[in-house]
Coordinates of C-alpha atoms in Angstrom, one line a residue:
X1 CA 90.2 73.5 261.5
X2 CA 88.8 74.5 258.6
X3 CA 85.8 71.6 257.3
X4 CA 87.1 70.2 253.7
X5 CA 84.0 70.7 251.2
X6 CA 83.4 69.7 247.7
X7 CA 81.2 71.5 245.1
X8 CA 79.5 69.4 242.9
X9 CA 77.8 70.3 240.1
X10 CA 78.5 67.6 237.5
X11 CA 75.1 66.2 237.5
X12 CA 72.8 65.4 234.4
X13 CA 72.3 68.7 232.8
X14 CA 69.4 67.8 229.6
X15 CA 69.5 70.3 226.8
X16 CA 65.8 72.0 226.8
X17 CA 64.9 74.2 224.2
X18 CA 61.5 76.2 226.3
X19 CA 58.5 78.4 225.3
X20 CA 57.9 80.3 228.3
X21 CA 54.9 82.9 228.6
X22 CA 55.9 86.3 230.0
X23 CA 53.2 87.4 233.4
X24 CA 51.0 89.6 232.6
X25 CA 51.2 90.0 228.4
X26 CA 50.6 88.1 225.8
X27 CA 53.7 87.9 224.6
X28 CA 56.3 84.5 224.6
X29 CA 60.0 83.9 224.7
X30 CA 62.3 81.0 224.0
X31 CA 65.1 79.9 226.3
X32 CA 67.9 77.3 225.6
X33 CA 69.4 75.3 228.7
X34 CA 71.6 72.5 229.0
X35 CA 73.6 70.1 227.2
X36 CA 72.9 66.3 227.8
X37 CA 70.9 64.7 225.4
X38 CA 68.1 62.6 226.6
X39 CA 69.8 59.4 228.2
X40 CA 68.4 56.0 229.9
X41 CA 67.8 57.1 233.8
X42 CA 69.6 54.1 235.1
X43 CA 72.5 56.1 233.7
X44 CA 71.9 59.0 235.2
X45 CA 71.1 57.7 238.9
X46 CA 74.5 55.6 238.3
X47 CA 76.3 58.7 237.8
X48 CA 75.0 60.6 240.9
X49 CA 75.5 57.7 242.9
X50 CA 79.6 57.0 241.8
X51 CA 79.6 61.0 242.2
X52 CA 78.4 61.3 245.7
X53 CA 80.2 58.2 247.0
X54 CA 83.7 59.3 245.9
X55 CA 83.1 62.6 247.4
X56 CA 81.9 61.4 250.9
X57 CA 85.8 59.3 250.8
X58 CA 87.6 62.3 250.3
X59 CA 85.8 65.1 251.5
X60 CA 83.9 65.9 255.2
X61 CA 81.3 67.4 253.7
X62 CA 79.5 67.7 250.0
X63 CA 77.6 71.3 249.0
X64 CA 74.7 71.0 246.1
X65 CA 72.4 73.3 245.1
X66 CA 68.9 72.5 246.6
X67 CA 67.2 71.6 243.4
X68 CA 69.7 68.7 243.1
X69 CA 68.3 67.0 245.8
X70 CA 66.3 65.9 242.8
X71 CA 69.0 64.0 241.9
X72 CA 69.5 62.2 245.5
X73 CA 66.2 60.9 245.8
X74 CA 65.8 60.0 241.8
X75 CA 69.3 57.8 242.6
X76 CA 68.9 56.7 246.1
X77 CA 64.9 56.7 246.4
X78 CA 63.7 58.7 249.4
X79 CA 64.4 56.7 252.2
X80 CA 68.3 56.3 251.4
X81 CA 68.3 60.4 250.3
X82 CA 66.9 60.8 253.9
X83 CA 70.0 58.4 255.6
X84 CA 72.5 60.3 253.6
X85 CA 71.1 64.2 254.4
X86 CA 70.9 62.9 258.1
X87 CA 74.4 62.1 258.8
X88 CA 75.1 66.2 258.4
X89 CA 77.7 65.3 256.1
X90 CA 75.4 67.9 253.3
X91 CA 75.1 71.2 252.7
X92 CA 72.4 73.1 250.1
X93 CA 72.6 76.0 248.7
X94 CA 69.0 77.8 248.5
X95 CA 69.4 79.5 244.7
X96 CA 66.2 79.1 243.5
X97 CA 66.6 76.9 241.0
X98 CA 68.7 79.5 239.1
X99 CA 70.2 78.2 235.4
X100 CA 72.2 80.0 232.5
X101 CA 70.1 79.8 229.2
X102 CA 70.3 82.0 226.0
X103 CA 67.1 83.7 224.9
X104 CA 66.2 83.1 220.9
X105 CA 65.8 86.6 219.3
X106 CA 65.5 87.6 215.7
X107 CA 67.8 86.5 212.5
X108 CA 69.1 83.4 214.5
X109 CA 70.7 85.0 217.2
X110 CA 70.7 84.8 220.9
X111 CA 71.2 86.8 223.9
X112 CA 72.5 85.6 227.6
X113 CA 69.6 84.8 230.0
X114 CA 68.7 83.1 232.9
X115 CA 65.5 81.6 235.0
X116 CA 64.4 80.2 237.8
X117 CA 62.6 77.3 239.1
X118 CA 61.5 79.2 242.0
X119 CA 60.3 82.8 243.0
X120 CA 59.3 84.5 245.9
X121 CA 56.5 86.1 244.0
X122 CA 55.0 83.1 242.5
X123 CA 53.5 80.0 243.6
X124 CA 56.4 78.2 244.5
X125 CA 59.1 80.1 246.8
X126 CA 61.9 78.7 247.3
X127 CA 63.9 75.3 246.0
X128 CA 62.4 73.1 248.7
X129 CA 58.7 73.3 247.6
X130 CA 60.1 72.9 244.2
X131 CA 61.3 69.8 245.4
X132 CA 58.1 69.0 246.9
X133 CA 56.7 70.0 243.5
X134 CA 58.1 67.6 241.5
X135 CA 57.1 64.7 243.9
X136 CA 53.4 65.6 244.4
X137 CA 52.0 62.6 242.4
X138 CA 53.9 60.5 245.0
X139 CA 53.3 62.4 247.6
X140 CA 50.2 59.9 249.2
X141 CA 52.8 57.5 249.8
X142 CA 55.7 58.9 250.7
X143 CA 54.3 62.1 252.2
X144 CA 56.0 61.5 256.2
X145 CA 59.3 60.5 254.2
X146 CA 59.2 63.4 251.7
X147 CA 58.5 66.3 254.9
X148 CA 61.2 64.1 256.6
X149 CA 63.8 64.7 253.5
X150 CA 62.8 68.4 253.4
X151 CA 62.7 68.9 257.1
X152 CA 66.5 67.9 257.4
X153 CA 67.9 69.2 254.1
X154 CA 66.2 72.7 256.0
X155 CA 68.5 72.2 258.4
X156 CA 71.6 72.3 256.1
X157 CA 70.0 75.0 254.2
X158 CA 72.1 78.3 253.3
X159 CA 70.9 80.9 250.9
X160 CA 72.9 82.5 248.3
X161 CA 72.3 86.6 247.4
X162 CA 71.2 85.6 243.6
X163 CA 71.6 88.9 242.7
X164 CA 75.3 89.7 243.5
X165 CA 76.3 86.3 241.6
X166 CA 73.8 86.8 238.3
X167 CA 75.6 90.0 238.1
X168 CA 79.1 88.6 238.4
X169 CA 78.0 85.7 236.0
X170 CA 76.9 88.3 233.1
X171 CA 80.2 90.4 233.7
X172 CA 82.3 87.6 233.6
X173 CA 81.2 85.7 230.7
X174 CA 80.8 89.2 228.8
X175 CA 84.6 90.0 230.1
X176 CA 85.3 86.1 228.7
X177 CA 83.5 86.8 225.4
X178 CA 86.0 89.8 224.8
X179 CA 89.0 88.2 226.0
X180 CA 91.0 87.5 222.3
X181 CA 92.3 84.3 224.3
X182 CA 89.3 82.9 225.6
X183 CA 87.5 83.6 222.3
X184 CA 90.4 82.5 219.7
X185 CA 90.5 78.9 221.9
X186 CA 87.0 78.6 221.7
X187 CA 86.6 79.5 218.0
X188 CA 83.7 82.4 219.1
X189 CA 82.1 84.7 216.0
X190 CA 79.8 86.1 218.8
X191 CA 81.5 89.6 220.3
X192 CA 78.5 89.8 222.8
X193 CA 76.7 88.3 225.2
X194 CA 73.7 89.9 223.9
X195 CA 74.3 89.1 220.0
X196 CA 75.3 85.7 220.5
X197 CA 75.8 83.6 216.8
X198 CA 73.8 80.6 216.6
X199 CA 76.9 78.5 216.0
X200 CA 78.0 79.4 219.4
X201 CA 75.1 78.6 221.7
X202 CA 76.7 75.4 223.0
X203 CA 80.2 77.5 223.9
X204 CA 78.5 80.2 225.2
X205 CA 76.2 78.2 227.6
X206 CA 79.3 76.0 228.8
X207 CA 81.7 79.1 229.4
X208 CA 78.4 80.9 231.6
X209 CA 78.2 77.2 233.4
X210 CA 81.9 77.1 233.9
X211 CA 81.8 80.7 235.3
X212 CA 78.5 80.0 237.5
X213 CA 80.4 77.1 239.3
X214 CA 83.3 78.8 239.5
X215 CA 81.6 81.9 241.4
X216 CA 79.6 80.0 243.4
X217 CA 81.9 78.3 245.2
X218 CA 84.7 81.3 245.4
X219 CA 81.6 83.1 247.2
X220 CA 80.7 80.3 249.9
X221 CA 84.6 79.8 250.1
X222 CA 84.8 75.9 249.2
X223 CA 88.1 75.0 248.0
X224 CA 86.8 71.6 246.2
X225 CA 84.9 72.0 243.0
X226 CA 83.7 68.5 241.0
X227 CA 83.2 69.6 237.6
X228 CA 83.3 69.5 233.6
X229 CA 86.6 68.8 232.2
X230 CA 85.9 71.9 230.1
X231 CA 87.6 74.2 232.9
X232 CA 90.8 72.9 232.4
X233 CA 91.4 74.8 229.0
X234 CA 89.5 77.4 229.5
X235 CA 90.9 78.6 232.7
X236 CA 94.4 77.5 231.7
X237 CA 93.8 80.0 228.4
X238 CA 92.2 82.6 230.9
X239 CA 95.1 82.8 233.3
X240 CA 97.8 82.2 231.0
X241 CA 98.3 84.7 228.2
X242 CA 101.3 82.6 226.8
X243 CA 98.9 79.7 226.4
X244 CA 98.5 79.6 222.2
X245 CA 95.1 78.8 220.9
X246 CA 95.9 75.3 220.8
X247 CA 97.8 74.8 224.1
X248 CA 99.7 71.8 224.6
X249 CA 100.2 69.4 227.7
X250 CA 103.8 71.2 228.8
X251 CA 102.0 74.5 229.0
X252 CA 99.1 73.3 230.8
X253 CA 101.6 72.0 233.7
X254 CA 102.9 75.9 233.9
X255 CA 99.6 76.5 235.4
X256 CA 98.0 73.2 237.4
X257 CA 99.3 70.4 239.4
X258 CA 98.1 67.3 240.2
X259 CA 96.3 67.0 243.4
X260 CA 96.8 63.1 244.0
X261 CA 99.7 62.2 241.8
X262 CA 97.6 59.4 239.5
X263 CA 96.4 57.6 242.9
X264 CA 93.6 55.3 242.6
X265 CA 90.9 55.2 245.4
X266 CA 87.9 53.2 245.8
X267 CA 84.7 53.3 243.7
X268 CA 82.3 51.7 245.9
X269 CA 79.3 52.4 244.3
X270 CA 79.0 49.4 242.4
X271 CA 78.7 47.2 245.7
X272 CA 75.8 49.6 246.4
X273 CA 74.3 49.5 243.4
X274 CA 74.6 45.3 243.2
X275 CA 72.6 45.4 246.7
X276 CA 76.0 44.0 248.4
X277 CA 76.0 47.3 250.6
X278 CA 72.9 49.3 252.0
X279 CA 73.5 52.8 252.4
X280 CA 73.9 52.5 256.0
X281 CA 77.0 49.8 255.5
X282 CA 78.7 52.7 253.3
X283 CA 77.7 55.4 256.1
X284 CA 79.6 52.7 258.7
X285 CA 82.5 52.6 256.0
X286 CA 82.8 56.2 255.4
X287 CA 82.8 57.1 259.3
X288 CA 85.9 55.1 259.9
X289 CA 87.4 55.7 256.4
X290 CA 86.7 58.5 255.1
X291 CA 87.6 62.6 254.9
X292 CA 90.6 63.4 256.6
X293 CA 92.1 59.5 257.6
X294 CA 91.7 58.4 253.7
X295 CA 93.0 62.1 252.5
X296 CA 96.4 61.4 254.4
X297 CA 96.3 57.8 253.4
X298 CA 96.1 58.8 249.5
X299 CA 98.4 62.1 250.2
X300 CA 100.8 59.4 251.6
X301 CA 103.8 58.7 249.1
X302 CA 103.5 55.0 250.1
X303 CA 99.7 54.7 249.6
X304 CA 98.9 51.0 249.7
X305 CA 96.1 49.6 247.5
X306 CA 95.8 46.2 249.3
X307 CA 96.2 48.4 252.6
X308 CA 93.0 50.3 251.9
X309 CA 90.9 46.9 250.9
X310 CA 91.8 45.6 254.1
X311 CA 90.6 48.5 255.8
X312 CA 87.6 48.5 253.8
X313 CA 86.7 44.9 254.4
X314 CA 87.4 45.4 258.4
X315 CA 84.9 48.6 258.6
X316 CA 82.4 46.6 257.0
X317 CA 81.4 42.6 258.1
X318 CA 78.8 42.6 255.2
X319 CA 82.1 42.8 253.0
X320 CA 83.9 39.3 251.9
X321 CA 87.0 38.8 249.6
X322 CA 84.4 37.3 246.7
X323 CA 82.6 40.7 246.8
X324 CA 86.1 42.5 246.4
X325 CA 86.2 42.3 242.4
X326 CA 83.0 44.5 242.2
X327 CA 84.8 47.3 243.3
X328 CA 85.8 49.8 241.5
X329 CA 89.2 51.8 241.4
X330 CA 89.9 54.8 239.7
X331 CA 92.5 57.6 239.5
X332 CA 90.4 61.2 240.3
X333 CA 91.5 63.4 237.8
X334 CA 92.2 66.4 240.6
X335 CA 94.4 69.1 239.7
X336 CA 94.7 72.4 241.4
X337 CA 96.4 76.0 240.4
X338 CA 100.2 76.2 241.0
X339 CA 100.1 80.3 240.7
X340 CA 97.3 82.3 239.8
X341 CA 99.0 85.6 239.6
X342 CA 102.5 84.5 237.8
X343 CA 102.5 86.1 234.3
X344 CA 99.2 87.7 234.3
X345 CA 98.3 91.0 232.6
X346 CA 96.8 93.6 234.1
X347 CA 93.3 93.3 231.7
X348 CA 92.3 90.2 234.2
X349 CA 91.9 93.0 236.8
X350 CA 88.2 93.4 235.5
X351 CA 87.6 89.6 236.4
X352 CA 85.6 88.5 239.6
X353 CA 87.4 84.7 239.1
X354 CA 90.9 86.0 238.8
X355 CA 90.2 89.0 241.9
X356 CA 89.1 86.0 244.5
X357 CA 91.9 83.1 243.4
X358 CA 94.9 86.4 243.5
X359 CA 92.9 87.2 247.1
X360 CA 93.7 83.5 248.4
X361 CA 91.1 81.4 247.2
X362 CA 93.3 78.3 245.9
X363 CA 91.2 75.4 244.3
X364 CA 91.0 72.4 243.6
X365 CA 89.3 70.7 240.3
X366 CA 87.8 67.1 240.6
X367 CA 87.5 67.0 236.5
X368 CA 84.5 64.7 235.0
X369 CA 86.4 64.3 231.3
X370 CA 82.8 62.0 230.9
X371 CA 81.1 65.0 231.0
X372 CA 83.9 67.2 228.9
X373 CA 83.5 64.3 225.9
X374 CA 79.9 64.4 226.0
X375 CA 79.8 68.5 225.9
X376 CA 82.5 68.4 223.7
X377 CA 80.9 66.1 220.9
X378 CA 77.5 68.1 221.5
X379 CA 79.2 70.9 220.3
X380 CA 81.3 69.7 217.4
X381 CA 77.9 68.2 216.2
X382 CA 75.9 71.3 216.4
X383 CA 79.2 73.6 215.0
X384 CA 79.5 71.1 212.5
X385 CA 75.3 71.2 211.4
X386 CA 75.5 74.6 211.1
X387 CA 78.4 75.2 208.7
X388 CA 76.3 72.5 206.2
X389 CA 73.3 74.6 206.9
X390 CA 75.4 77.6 205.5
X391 CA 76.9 75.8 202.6
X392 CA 73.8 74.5 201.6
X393 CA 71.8 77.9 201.8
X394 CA 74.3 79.2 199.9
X395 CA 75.3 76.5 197.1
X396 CA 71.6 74.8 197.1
X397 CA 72.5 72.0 194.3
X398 CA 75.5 70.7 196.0
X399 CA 75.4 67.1 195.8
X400 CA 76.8 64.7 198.0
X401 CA 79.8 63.3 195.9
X402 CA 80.5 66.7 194.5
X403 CA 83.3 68.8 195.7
X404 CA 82.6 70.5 198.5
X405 CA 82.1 74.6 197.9
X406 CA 84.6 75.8 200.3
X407 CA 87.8 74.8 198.2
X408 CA 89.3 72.3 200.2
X409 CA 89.1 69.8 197.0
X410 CA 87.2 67.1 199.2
X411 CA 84.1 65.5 198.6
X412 CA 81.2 67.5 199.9
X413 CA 80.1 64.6 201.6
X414 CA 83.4 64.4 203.5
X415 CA 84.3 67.7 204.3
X416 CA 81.2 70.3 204.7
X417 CA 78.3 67.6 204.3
X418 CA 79.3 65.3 207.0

């Protein structure tokens, strides 16, 4: 029977803007990456931790990139990362370190780029001694635990032919960019990847993100994908070429279901988190709770919230009634595609996405609408700063209270100036 995986790749993401030097000249460039602002790390590890718990309920195993493992031992500290990666219940992906950016270029424009942490050809070779890297200060402390985290994550260790999916990536979101749908939704001035408007940075990076999940995990075959919220539209507009530029809820529903009909499971992070649990309490929970027993218990049309507590507080003697209220429940936003092929013209045939899901690949979405908000409001922000910087270049002694330039009859400072 086939293992049921989930693909995360909903972790903190910060927006860098980076002067890199080019080997061997003299010359420079300038890559954008990311879009989280700079946040408290408590946050962060928080996040990871919620993230990874609720996947170990509902899934057998969770993939990550092997650079994320950054994120395991930054949430869990190395000892825990190392209790987690032993129980075989992860799987990395070796890709370097590879990430999306946009490369600055003359007249404030942009062209679609990428980098990597890691290089055969450099220094550091692959993910894990980037890993290893990052730790070094630490590293006369916790060096037996750090080779003990590496040695096992090695184990679960699969590589990924960068090549075949950087050029998929770049076809894609070029195919995307000229897709009247895609780019009418989005609101795009850019026509190409490689003359990308400066108003567009933040779409453009989230579409080539959206797309590098996507391809990743129709190439290792993982039918689970935890992920911005952002994919909903988009692939919804993508697929559907009846979807308007502003589709609505009803025509959304043409084209996704929900997996878990608005079930709530068990968050039990927080218990973690408080100290109630260690991480080996949660492994003991998860062994006799979780994957396939708690996905036919939540499948189950008379899934039983008080049912599930009592199972929870049986697995687990550390686990009293007084420490029930600290745990969390929540409904997973999951949806999954009802029909890939119904209704779709022939000009998808060109797409890499749409050639694996009408070939059988059928997945489902775990939606982080945190994560959607957050990219979201970075992007009305930065659309928003740029259409002032226009107005102002262009009508210099506009003041505050006066109307606003573009005709709308509203105060400058309410319209264009805000």
């Amino acid at each position: 029977m086939k293992e049921n995986k989930i693909f995360i790749d909903n972790f903190y993401d910060q927006h860098l803007t980076l002067g890199l030097s080019l080997k061997g000249t003299q010359e420079s460039v300038t890559l954008i990456t990311g879009f989280h602002r700079r946040v408290d790390q408590t946050e962060i590890n928080g996040h990871v931790i919620s993230e990874v718990f609720k996947a170990l309920l509902l899934h057998d195993k969770i993939v990550i990139t092997t650079c994320e493992l950054t994120s395991l031992i930054d949430a869990f500290g190395i000892d825990d990362a190392i209790s987690l990666v032993k129980t075989g219940k992860f799987e990395f992906v070796d890709d370097n370190g590879f990430t999306l950016t946009l490369e600055e270029k003359p007249q404030q424009r942009y062209a679609l780029s990428s980098l990597t942490l890691a290089d055969p050809e450099f220094e550091i070779k692959n993910s894990l001694e980037w890993v290893e890297s990052r730790y070094i200060d630490k590293k006369t402390n916790n060096n037996k635990l750090l080779n003990l985290l590496l040695l096992n994550a090695e184990n679960y260790s699969k590589n990924i032919d960068l090549d075949l999916i950087e050029d998929h990536l770049r076809k894609e979101t070029k195919f995307d960019i000229t897709n009247s749908h895609i780019s009418d939704y989005l609101n795009l001035s850019s026509t190409s990847t490689q003359d990308v408007h400066k108003k567009d940075i933040y779409n453009i990076l989230r579409l080539g993100k959206l797309n590098k999940t996507l391809i990743y995990s129709s190439v290792l075959g993982i039918d689970n994908i935890a992920m911005d919220g952002g994919v909903k539209p988009t692939l919804g507009v993508k697929l559907s070429p009846r979807l308007s530029p502003s589709p609505s809820i009803d025509l959304f529903d043409e084209v996704f279901k929900e997996v878990f009909q608005k079930k709530d499971i068990p968050d039990l992070a927080n218990l973690y988190v408080k100290k109630v649990i260690t991480i080996n309490d949660y492994i003991e929970i998860i062994s006799t709770l979780g994957g396939a027993k708690f996905r036919q218990w939540i499948l189950d049309k008379d899934y039983d919230k008080l049912e599930i507590e009592k199972e929870i507080l049986q697995s687990n003697s550390k686990i009293s009634n007084k420490y029930l209220k600290y745990i969390r429940w929540a409904i997973p936003n999951a949806i999954g595609l009802i029909n890939p092929a119904a209704g779709i013209s022939t000009s998808l045939a060109d797409s890499f996405i749409f050639e694996k899901l009408i070939g059988g690949w059928h997945p489902n979405f775990f939606l982080d609408d945190l994560l959607k908000e957050t990219i979201d409001k970075k992007i009305e922000l930065h659309v928003a700063s740029e259409r002032q910087a226009s107005v102002k270049k262009r009508f210099p002694n506009t003041k505050r209270n006066d109307k606003c330039p573009c005709g709308s009859g509203k105060k400058f400072k309410k319209c264009c100036g805000r």
